[in-house]
Tab-separated table of C-alpha atoms and ligand atoms in Angstrom:
chain	number	residue	atom	x	y	z
P	1	MET	CA	157.478	8.886	-0.218
P	2	ALA	CA	156.429	7.979	3.279
P	3	MET	CA	158.599	9.621	5.925
P	4	TYR	CA	158.409	6.873	8.493
P	5	ASP	CA	160.273	3.601	8.861
P	6	ASN	CA	159.541	-0.064	9.520
P	7	GLN	CA	159.894	0.494	13.234
P	8	ASP	CA	157.111	3.097	13.145
P	9	VAL	CA	154.929	0.665	11.221
P	10	ALA	CA	155.680	-2.114	13.714
P	11	ARG	CA	154.636	0.211	16.536
P	12	ILE	CA	151.343	1.030	14.779
P	13	MET	CA	150.674	-2.672	14.194
P	14	GLN	CA	151.083	-3.234	17.942
P	15	LEU	CA	148.153	-0.862	18.471
P	16	VAL	CA	145.877	-3.077	16.364
P	17	ARG	CA	143.737	-5.611	18.246
P	18	PRO	CA	145.370	-9.058	18.104
P	19	ASN	CA	142.320	-10.695	16.494
P	20	ILE	CA	142.295	-8.037	13.765
P	21	ARG	CA	146.030	-8.355	13.170
P	22	GLN	CA	145.470	-12.055	12.489
P	23	LEU	CA	142.276	-11.625	10.494
P	24	LYS	CA	141.952	-13.502	7.240
P	25	PRO	CA	139.660	-11.290	5.160
P	26	TYR	CA	136.614	-12.641	3.344
P	27	SER	CA	137.739	-13.037	-0.209
P	28	THR	CA	135.154	-11.822	-2.688
P	29	ALA	CA	134.477	-13.758	-5.851
P	30	ARG	CA	136.323	-11.248	-8.042
P	31	ASP	CA	139.409	-10.957	-5.807
P	32	GLU	CA	140.943	-14.268	-6.715
P	33	TYR	CA	141.460	-13.962	-10.443
P	34	LYS	CA	142.869	-10.810	-11.983
P	35	GLY	CA	142.872	-11.634	-15.738
P	36	SER	CA	140.215	-10.635	-18.255
P	37	ILE	CA	136.943	-12.550	-18.045
P	38	GLY	CA	133.890	-12.450	-20.307
P	39	ILE	CA	131.540	-14.849	-18.585
P	40	PHE	CA	130.866	-14.500	-14.868
P	41	LEU	CA	129.561	-17.702	-13.320
P	42	ASP	CA	131.300	-17.284	-9.980
P	43	ALA	CA	129.131	-15.108	-7.735
P	44	ASN	CA	125.611	-16.523	-8.102
P	45	GLU	CA	124.382	-13.288	-9.630
P	46	ASN	CA	121.362	-13.015	-11.887
P	47	PRO	CA	122.821	-13.014	-15.441
P	48	PHE	CA	120.158	-10.755	-16.998
P	49	ASN	CA	121.503	-7.239	-17.216
P	50	ASN	CA	119.542	-4.407	-15.617
P	51	GLY	CA	122.530	-2.252	-14.723
P	52	TYR	CA	122.658	-3.490	-11.139
P	53	ASN	CA	122.665	-7.285	-11.359
P	54	ARG	CA	126.429	-7.608	-10.711
P	55	TYR	CA	128.175	-7.042	-7.372
P	56	PRO	CA	129.989	-3.692	-7.272
P	57	ASP	CA	133.767	-3.245	-7.001
P	58	PRO	CA	134.596	-3.950	-3.330
P	59	ARG	CA	137.726	-1.769	-3.632
P	60	GLN	CA	135.893	1.193	-5.207
P	61	MET	CA	138.885	1.807	-7.472
P	62	GLU	CA	137.279	4.317	-9.847
P	63	LEU	CA	135.756	6.357	-7.044
P	64	LYS	CA	139.030	6.308	-5.104
P	65	GLN	CA	140.931	7.426	-8.211
P	66	MET	CA	138.637	10.444	-8.434
P	67	VAL	CA	139.068	11.202	-4.744
P	68	SER	CA	142.812	10.756	-5.229
P	69	ALA	CA	142.859	13.289	-8.058
P	70	ARG	CA	140.818	15.819	-6.081
P	71	LYS	CA	142.740	15.485	-2.840
P	72	GLY	CA	146.245	14.791	-4.140
P	73	ILE	CA	146.476	11.639	-2.016
P	74	ALA	CA	147.429	8.205	-3.391
P	75	VAL	CA	144.694	5.553	-3.710
P	76	GLU	CA	146.552	3.315	-1.214
P	77	ASN	CA	146.059	6.019	1.440
P	78	ILE	CA	142.267	6.283	0.945
P	79	PHE	CA	139.292	4.472	2.497
P	80	VAL	CA	135.702	5.114	1.373
P	81	GLY	CA	132.977	4.290	3.870
P	82	ASN	CA	129.239	4.419	4.373
P	83	GLY	CA	129.512	7.938	5.794
P	84	SER	CA	132.193	9.026	8.238
P	85	ASP	CA	130.241	6.978	10.739
P	86	GLU	CA	131.619	3.776	9.218
P	87	ALA	CA	135.193	5.059	9.451
P	88	ILE	CA	134.661	6.084	13.091
P	89	ASP	CA	133.231	2.682	13.944
P	90	LEU	CA	136.082	0.906	12.153
P	91	CYS	CA	138.612	2.842	14.255
P	92	PHE	CA	137.035	1.304	17.368
P	93	ARG	CA	136.711	-2.174	15.905
P	94	ILE	CA	140.305	-2.192	14.638
P	95	PHE	CA	142.141	-0.672	17.600
P	96	CYS	CA	140.048	-1.044	20.768
P	97	VAL	CA	139.610	-4.236	22.766
P	98	PRO	CA	136.126	-3.909	24.336
P	99	SER	CA	136.009	-3.189	28.077
P	100	LYS	CA	139.784	-2.929	28.170
P	101	ASN	CA	141.087	-0.129	25.942
P	102	ASN	CA	139.985	3.495	26.113
P	103	VAL	CA	139.902	6.542	23.841
P	104	ILE	CA	140.469	10.236	24.538
P	105	ALA	CA	138.031	12.794	23.130
P	106	ILE	CA	137.514	16.522	23.402
P	107	ALA	CA	134.233	17.958	24.725
P	108	PRO	CA	132.055	19.474	23.474
P	109	SER	CA	132.417	17.673	20.165
P	110	TYR	CA	130.665	15.375	17.687
P	111	GLY	CA	128.302	12.883	19.306
P	112	MET	CA	129.113	9.926	17.087
P	113	TYR	CA	132.455	9.165	18.813
P	114	HIS	CA	130.511	8.383	21.992
P	115	VAL	CA	127.823	6.332	20.278
P	116	SER	CA	130.444	4.215	18.561
P	117	ALA	CA	132.428	3.871	21.813
P	118	ASP	CA	129.301	2.743	23.689
P	119	ILE	CA	128.387	0.216	21.001
P	120	ASN	CA	131.899	-1.190	21.155
P	121	ASP	CA	132.002	-1.078	24.974
P	122	VAL	CA	135.003	1.245	25.037
P	123	GLU	CA	135.562	3.920	27.679
P	124	VAL	CA	135.720	7.548	26.492
P	125	ARG	CA	137.962	9.809	28.552
P	126	GLU	CA	136.628	13.262	27.901
P	127	VAL	CA	138.703	16.392	28.181
P	128	GLN	CA	136.764	19.651	28.296
P	129	LEU	CA	137.981	22.285	25.843
P	130	ASN	CA	139.061	25.596	27.349
P	131	GLU	CA	136.359	28.234	27.818
P	132	ASP	CA	137.164	29.784	24.421
P	133	PHE	CA	137.045	26.255	22.891
P	134	SER	CA	140.814	26.148	22.408
P	135	LEU	CA	142.650	22.835	22.764
P	136	PRO	CA	143.978	21.846	26.220
P	137	VAL	CA	146.941	19.932	24.807
P	138	ASP	CA	148.631	19.054	28.115
P	139	ALA	CA	145.378	17.848	29.667
P	140	LEU	CA	144.696	15.637	26.628
P	141	LEU	CA	148.156	14.067	26.813
P	142	GLU	CA	147.884	13.603	30.582
P	143	LYS	CA	144.590	11.689	30.243
P	144	ALA	CA	146.272	8.963	28.220
P	145	ASP	CA	147.594	5.705	29.633
P	146	ASP	CA	148.844	2.436	28.129
P	147	ASN	CA	145.280	1.473	27.229
P	148	SER	CA	144.553	4.662	25.267
P	149	LYS	CA	144.347	3.632	21.616
P	150	LEU	CA	142.650	6.588	19.930
P	151	MET	CA	142.368	10.333	20.376
P	152	PHE	CA	139.502	12.087	18.577
P	153	LEU	CA	140.070	15.689	17.540
P	154	CYS	CA	137.471	17.417	15.388
P	155	SER	CA	138.838	20.429	13.516
P	156	PRO	CA	136.946	22.611	12.666
P	157	ASN	CA	135.087	21.366	15.727
P	158	ASN	CA	131.386	20.626	15.803
P	159	PRO	CA	129.564	22.381	17.565
P	160	SER	CA	132.045	25.174	18.449
P	161	GLY	CA	133.079	25.925	14.846
P	162	ASN	CA	136.757	26.719	15.541
P	163	SER	CA	139.821	24.917	14.165
P	164	PHE	CA	142.844	23.942	16.203
P	165	PRO	CA	146.344	25.137	15.268
P	166	LYS	CA	148.307	22.607	13.256
P	167	GLU	CA	151.317	22.900	15.606
P	168	GLN	CA	149.184	21.718	18.527
P	169	ILE	CA	147.918	18.699	16.610
P	170	VAL	CA	151.459	17.887	15.465
P	171	ARG	CA	152.615	17.957	19.081
P	172	ILE	CA	149.854	15.464	19.952
P	173	LEU	CA	150.849	13.291	16.974
P	174	ASN	CA	154.407	13.240	18.256
P	175	GLU	CA	153.627	12.641	21.929
P	176	PHE	CA	150.469	10.505	22.046
P	177	ARG	CA	151.250	6.781	21.759
P	178	GLY	CA	147.974	5.828	20.056
P	179	MET	CA	146.249	6.795	16.812
P	180	VAL	CA	145.119	10.405	16.412
P	181	VAL	CA	141.838	10.692	14.489
P	182	VAL	CA	141.336	14.192	13.125
P	183	ASP	CA	137.781	14.718	11.863
P	184	GLU	CA	137.893	17.324	9.098
P	185	ALA	CA	134.232	17.153	8.045
P	186	TYR	CA	134.159	20.969	7.744
P	187	ILE	CA	137.682	21.588	6.406
P	188	ASP	CA	136.458	22.998	3.069
P	189	PHE	CA	134.844	25.944	4.881
P	190	SER	CA	138.042	26.737	6.770
P	191	ASP	CA	140.994	28.881	5.785
P	192	SER	CA	143.377	26.541	7.610
P	193	ASP	CA	145.227	23.736	5.862
P	194	SER	CA	144.024	20.164	5.974
P	195	LEU	CA	146.314	17.755	7.825
P	196	LEU	CA	146.431	15.774	4.581
P	197	THR	CA	149.484	17.905	3.822
P	198	ILE	CA	151.406	16.002	6.544
P	199	LEU	CA	149.633	12.627	6.280
P	200	LEU	CA	152.681	10.656	5.201
P	201	GLN	CA	154.872	12.055	7.964
P	202	HIS	CA	152.703	10.552	10.715
P	203	PRO	CA	151.794	6.849	10.594
P	204	ASN	CA	149.555	7.366	13.658
P	205	LEU	CA	147.366	9.963	11.881
P	206	ILE	CA	143.902	9.166	10.517
P	207	VAL	CA	142.152	12.076	8.787
P	208	LEU	CA	138.385	11.841	8.304
P	209	GLN	CA	136.582	13.848	5.652
P	210	THR	CA	133.152	13.446	4.106
P	211	LEU	CA	131.162	14.169	0.974
P	212	SER	CA	128.200	15.137	3.204
P	213	LYS	CA	128.977	18.808	3.785
P	214	ALA	CA	130.881	20.979	1.272
P	215	TYR	CA	130.347	18.425	-1.533
P	216	GLY	CA	126.617	18.490	-0.854
P	217	LEU	CA	126.118	14.701	-1.011
P	218	ALA	CA	124.813	13.837	2.471
P	219	ALA	CA	122.173	11.508	1.031
P	220	LEU	CA	124.757	9.310	-0.704
P	221	ARG	CA	126.447	8.424	2.623
P	222	LEU	CA	130.066	8.631	1.537
P	223	GLY	CA	132.742	9.256	4.126
P	224	LEU	CA	136.491	9.310	3.550
P	225	ALA	CA	139.392	8.280	5.703
P	226	PHE	CA	143.057	8.894	4.919
P	227	ALA	CA	146.037	7.248	6.621
P	228	CYS	CA	149.298	5.425	5.928
P	229	LYS	CA	148.862	2.466	3.578
P	230	GLU	CA	149.380	-0.087	6.353
P	231	VAL	CA	146.428	1.289	8.334
P	232	MET	CA	144.290	1.666	5.224
P	233	SER	CA	144.850	-1.952	4.294
P	234	ILE	CA	143.506	-2.984	7.711
P	235	PHE	CA	140.430	-0.818	7.118
P	236	ALA	CA	139.970	-2.615	3.782
P	237	ARG	CA	140.165	-6.003	5.499
P	238	VAL	CA	137.717	-5.219	8.305
P	239	LYS	CA	134.996	-3.345	6.363
P	240	TYR	CA	132.044	-5.169	4.823
P	241	PRO	CA	133.225	-6.274	1.379
P	242	TYR	CA	130.545	-4.317	-0.522
P	243	ASN	CA	130.169	-1.358	1.841
P	244	ILE	CA	129.513	1.119	-0.989
P	245	ASN	CA	126.717	0.323	-3.445
P	246	LEU	CA	126.945	0.849	-7.187
P	247	ALA	CA	124.176	3.477	-7.395
P	248	GLY	CA	125.946	5.606	-4.797
P	249	MET	CA	129.306	5.241	-6.515
P	250	GLU	CA	127.847	6.197	-9.891
P	251	CYS	CA	126.140	9.276	-8.457
P	252	ALA	CA	129.288	10.275	-6.622
P	253	LYS	CA	131.439	9.877	-9.731
P	254	GLN	CA	129.088	12.259	-11.578
P	255	LEU	CA	128.769	14.800	-8.793
P	256	LEU	CA	132.374	14.732	-7.603
P	257	GLN	CA	133.356	16.326	-10.935
P	258	ARG	CA	131.527	19.515	-10.007
P	259	ASP	CA	133.406	22.593	-8.927
P	260	ILE	CA	132.337	23.216	-5.320
P	261	ASN	CA	134.165	26.540	-4.980
P	262	THR	CA	131.204	28.719	-5.929
P	263	GLU	CA	128.908	27.095	-3.379
P	264	VAL	CA	131.565	27.056	-0.657
P	265	ALA	CA	132.374	30.742	-1.311
P	266	ALA	CA	128.664	31.610	-1.160
P	267	ILE	CA	128.281	29.764	2.155
P	268	LYS	CA	131.337	31.510	3.615
P	269	GLN	CA	130.018	34.874	2.490
P	270	GLU	CA	126.636	34.143	4.054
P	271	ARG	CA	128.377	32.981	7.212
P	272	ALA	CA	130.010	36.414	7.576
P	273	ARG	CA	126.706	38.161	6.949
P	274	VAL	CA	124.778	35.942	9.415
P	275	ILE	CA	127.446	36.394	12.106
P	276	ALA	CA	127.257	40.179	11.732
P	277	ALA	CA	123.452	40.203	11.737
P	278	LEU	CA	123.186	37.909	14.766
P	279	GLY	CA	125.676	40.118	16.588
P	280	SER	CA	123.308	43.070	16.311
P	281	ILE	CA	120.424	41.235	18.025
P	282	PRO	CA	120.511	42.244	21.725
P	283	SER	CA	119.414	38.890	23.146
P	284	VAL	CA	122.304	37.223	21.298
P	285	LYS	CA	125.038	37.363	23.934
P	286	LYS	CA	127.841	35.896	21.852
P	287	VAL	CA	128.436	34.683	18.317
P	288	TYR	CA	131.432	32.377	18.181
P	289	PRO	CA	133.792	32.671	15.198
P	290	SER	CA	133.321	29.828	12.719
P	291	ASP	CA	135.488	27.927	10.252
P	292	ALA	CA	132.504	25.717	9.382
P	293	ASN	CA	129.100	26.023	7.688
P	294	PHE	CA	127.335	26.741	10.964
P	295	VAL	CA	127.612	29.219	13.799
P	296	LEU	CA	127.278	28.673	17.520
P	297	VAL	CA	125.432	31.472	19.307
P	298	ARG	CA	124.891	32.036	23.006
P	299	VAL	CA	121.485	33.571	23.642
P	300	GLY	CA	119.546	34.680	26.703
P	301	ASP	CA	117.091	31.823	26.707
P	302	ALA	CA	117.966	29.066	24.247
P	303	HIS	CA	114.784	27.034	24.797
P	304	THR	CA	112.515	29.982	24.080
P	305	MET	CA	114.498	31.024	21.005
P	306	TYR	CA	114.388	27.446	19.745
P	307	ASP	CA	110.616	27.281	20.274
P	308	VAL	CA	110.073	30.630	18.549
P	309	LEU	CA	111.985	29.395	15.506
P	310	ILE	CA	110.170	26.044	15.529
P	311	ALA	CA	106.791	27.834	15.673
P	312	ALA	CA	107.849	29.578	12.448
P	313	GLN	CA	108.896	26.218	10.967
P	314	VAL	CA	112.630	26.867	11.202
P	315	ILE	CA	114.686	24.244	12.989
P	316	VAL	CA	118.137	24.834	14.474
P	317	ARG	CA	120.140	22.647	16.849
P	318	ASP	CA	119.679	23.235	20.563
P	319	ARG	CA	123.062	22.551	22.201
P	320	SER	CA	122.194	24.277	25.481
P	321	HIS	CA	122.191	21.083	27.581
P	322	ILE	CA	125.807	20.301	26.623
P	323	LYS	CA	128.570	21.229	29.052
P	324	GLY	CA	130.454	24.252	27.726
P	325	CYS	CA	127.538	25.169	25.419
P	326	GLU	CA	125.058	26.412	28.023
P	327	GLY	CA	122.531	28.737	26.383
P	328	CYS	CA	123.802	27.897	22.908
P	329	LEU	CA	122.085	27.188	19.607
P	330	ARG	CA	123.931	25.885	16.568
P	331	ILE	CA	122.644	27.411	13.366
P	332	THR	CA	123.510	25.993	9.945
P	333	ILE	CA	124.186	28.515	7.169
P	334	GLY	CA	121.412	28.122	4.598
P	335	THR	CA	120.601	29.983	1.397
P	336	PRO	CA	120.442	33.797	1.666
P	337	GLU	CA	116.623	33.584	1.714
P	338	GLU	CA	116.622	30.951	4.459
P	339	ASN	CA	119.088	32.923	6.549
P	340	ASP	CA	117.029	36.104	6.091
P	341	ARG	CA	113.931	34.313	7.294
P	342	MET	CA	115.742	32.990	10.401
P	343	LEU	CA	117.129	36.460	11.198
P	344	GLU	CA	113.743	38.100	10.628
P	345	ILE	CA	112.054	35.718	13.109
P	346	LEU	CA	114.679	36.436	15.758
P	347	LYS	CA	114.450	40.203	15.219
P	348	LYS	CA	110.657	40.170	15.362
P	349	TYR	CA	110.740	38.194	18.581
P	350	GLU	CA	113.214	40.663	19.999
P	351	GLU	CA	110.999	43.656	19.125
P	352	SER	CA	107.910	42.070	20.646
P	353	HIS	CA	109.846	41.809	23.921
P	354	LEU	CA	111.135	45.360	24.017
P	355	TYR	CA	107.772	46.853	24.887
L	1	PLP	C1	128.533	15.995	9.655
L	1	PLP	C2	129.728	15.436	10.301
L	1	PLP	C3	130.350	14.292	9.786
L	1	PLP	C4	129.839	13.642	8.549
L	1	PLP	O1	129.296	12.418	8.798
L	1	PLP	P1	128.854	11.508	7.555
L	1	PLP	O2	128.557	10.223	8.239
L	1	PLP	O3	130.017	11.427	6.625
L	1	PLP	O4	127.676	12.158	6.929
L	1	PLP	C5	131.493	13.828	10.385
L	1	PLP	N1	132.016	14.438	11.454
L	1	PLP	C6	131.456	15.537	11.977
L	1	PLP	C7	132.088	16.211	13.122
L	1	PLP	C8	130.287	16.059	11.427
L	1	PLP	O5	129.719	17.141	11.989
């Protein structure tokens, strides 16, 4: 049962852009009649069956039922999008009036919040994380005004790798007057709880997850959003009717059955090994702790290290130009062989500079 009342829902609806609140959704051909039908002459499809000649289910019921079973969240609280990117963009399109409303975001964090804000002509009010990448809760709350509709928190955060304490996020949920979007793309690699455990207590909470990381399905482009059913029904109205294609849904239904625990455990084990090994390389000044499938390292000369790795055909992410990440590279945890190769290149480079 949802632990919020009609007044809470009314308050959330006031955050929605007026044009979206009044939106009459495009009704797809199959929406209007619910009975059983044998002959489909309503959608101008090609009648000759090849497996893909019919439009797919715009509500993605079967896929959502599988997600529901895996996550323990009701179908009415789930949105499936074309990657998390679609869910992020929908947050802007649903809540933010262009060139009027603003959003609050932490920095450094995921770049897509800014891209989506720029596309939608919405101001981003950035709040720098503390030096140790912890959350400056007061500063975040102080940045907000009556035009602040969204606050983006990424936990575990990309690129810093740390998660934020649940109590701090709950305080923001209770005190911030807009929607709080918590991006949990890396939650499966973390030992902390997902905020899905408190989803129904906070009608202003939107949790983003994805099948791109721990589930290993980046190529399928399937992102998940979770929120109260009132917010999810607005997402359903604003999205493109057929935002998820049938081939992707079929693949996902097959691959979502897999047990990901073995792979996730292997990645976490490698993460510990890579962190220890990087720590013993003298030119690595700092290895930040990580709850994700990557590690952020501060090195002497990030550009040179990056070039050395590139020359050996290994690519990492250079984050050194980002405020708060000066001198930092972000390194994804690969297979043991891939990680060994990366470490070997760095060690060799180090040795060649000792003499
Ligand atoms: C990788 C990542 C995502 C996933 O994006 P998709 O569009 O679902 O592939 C979302 N948020 C963050 C912070 C990420 O790093």
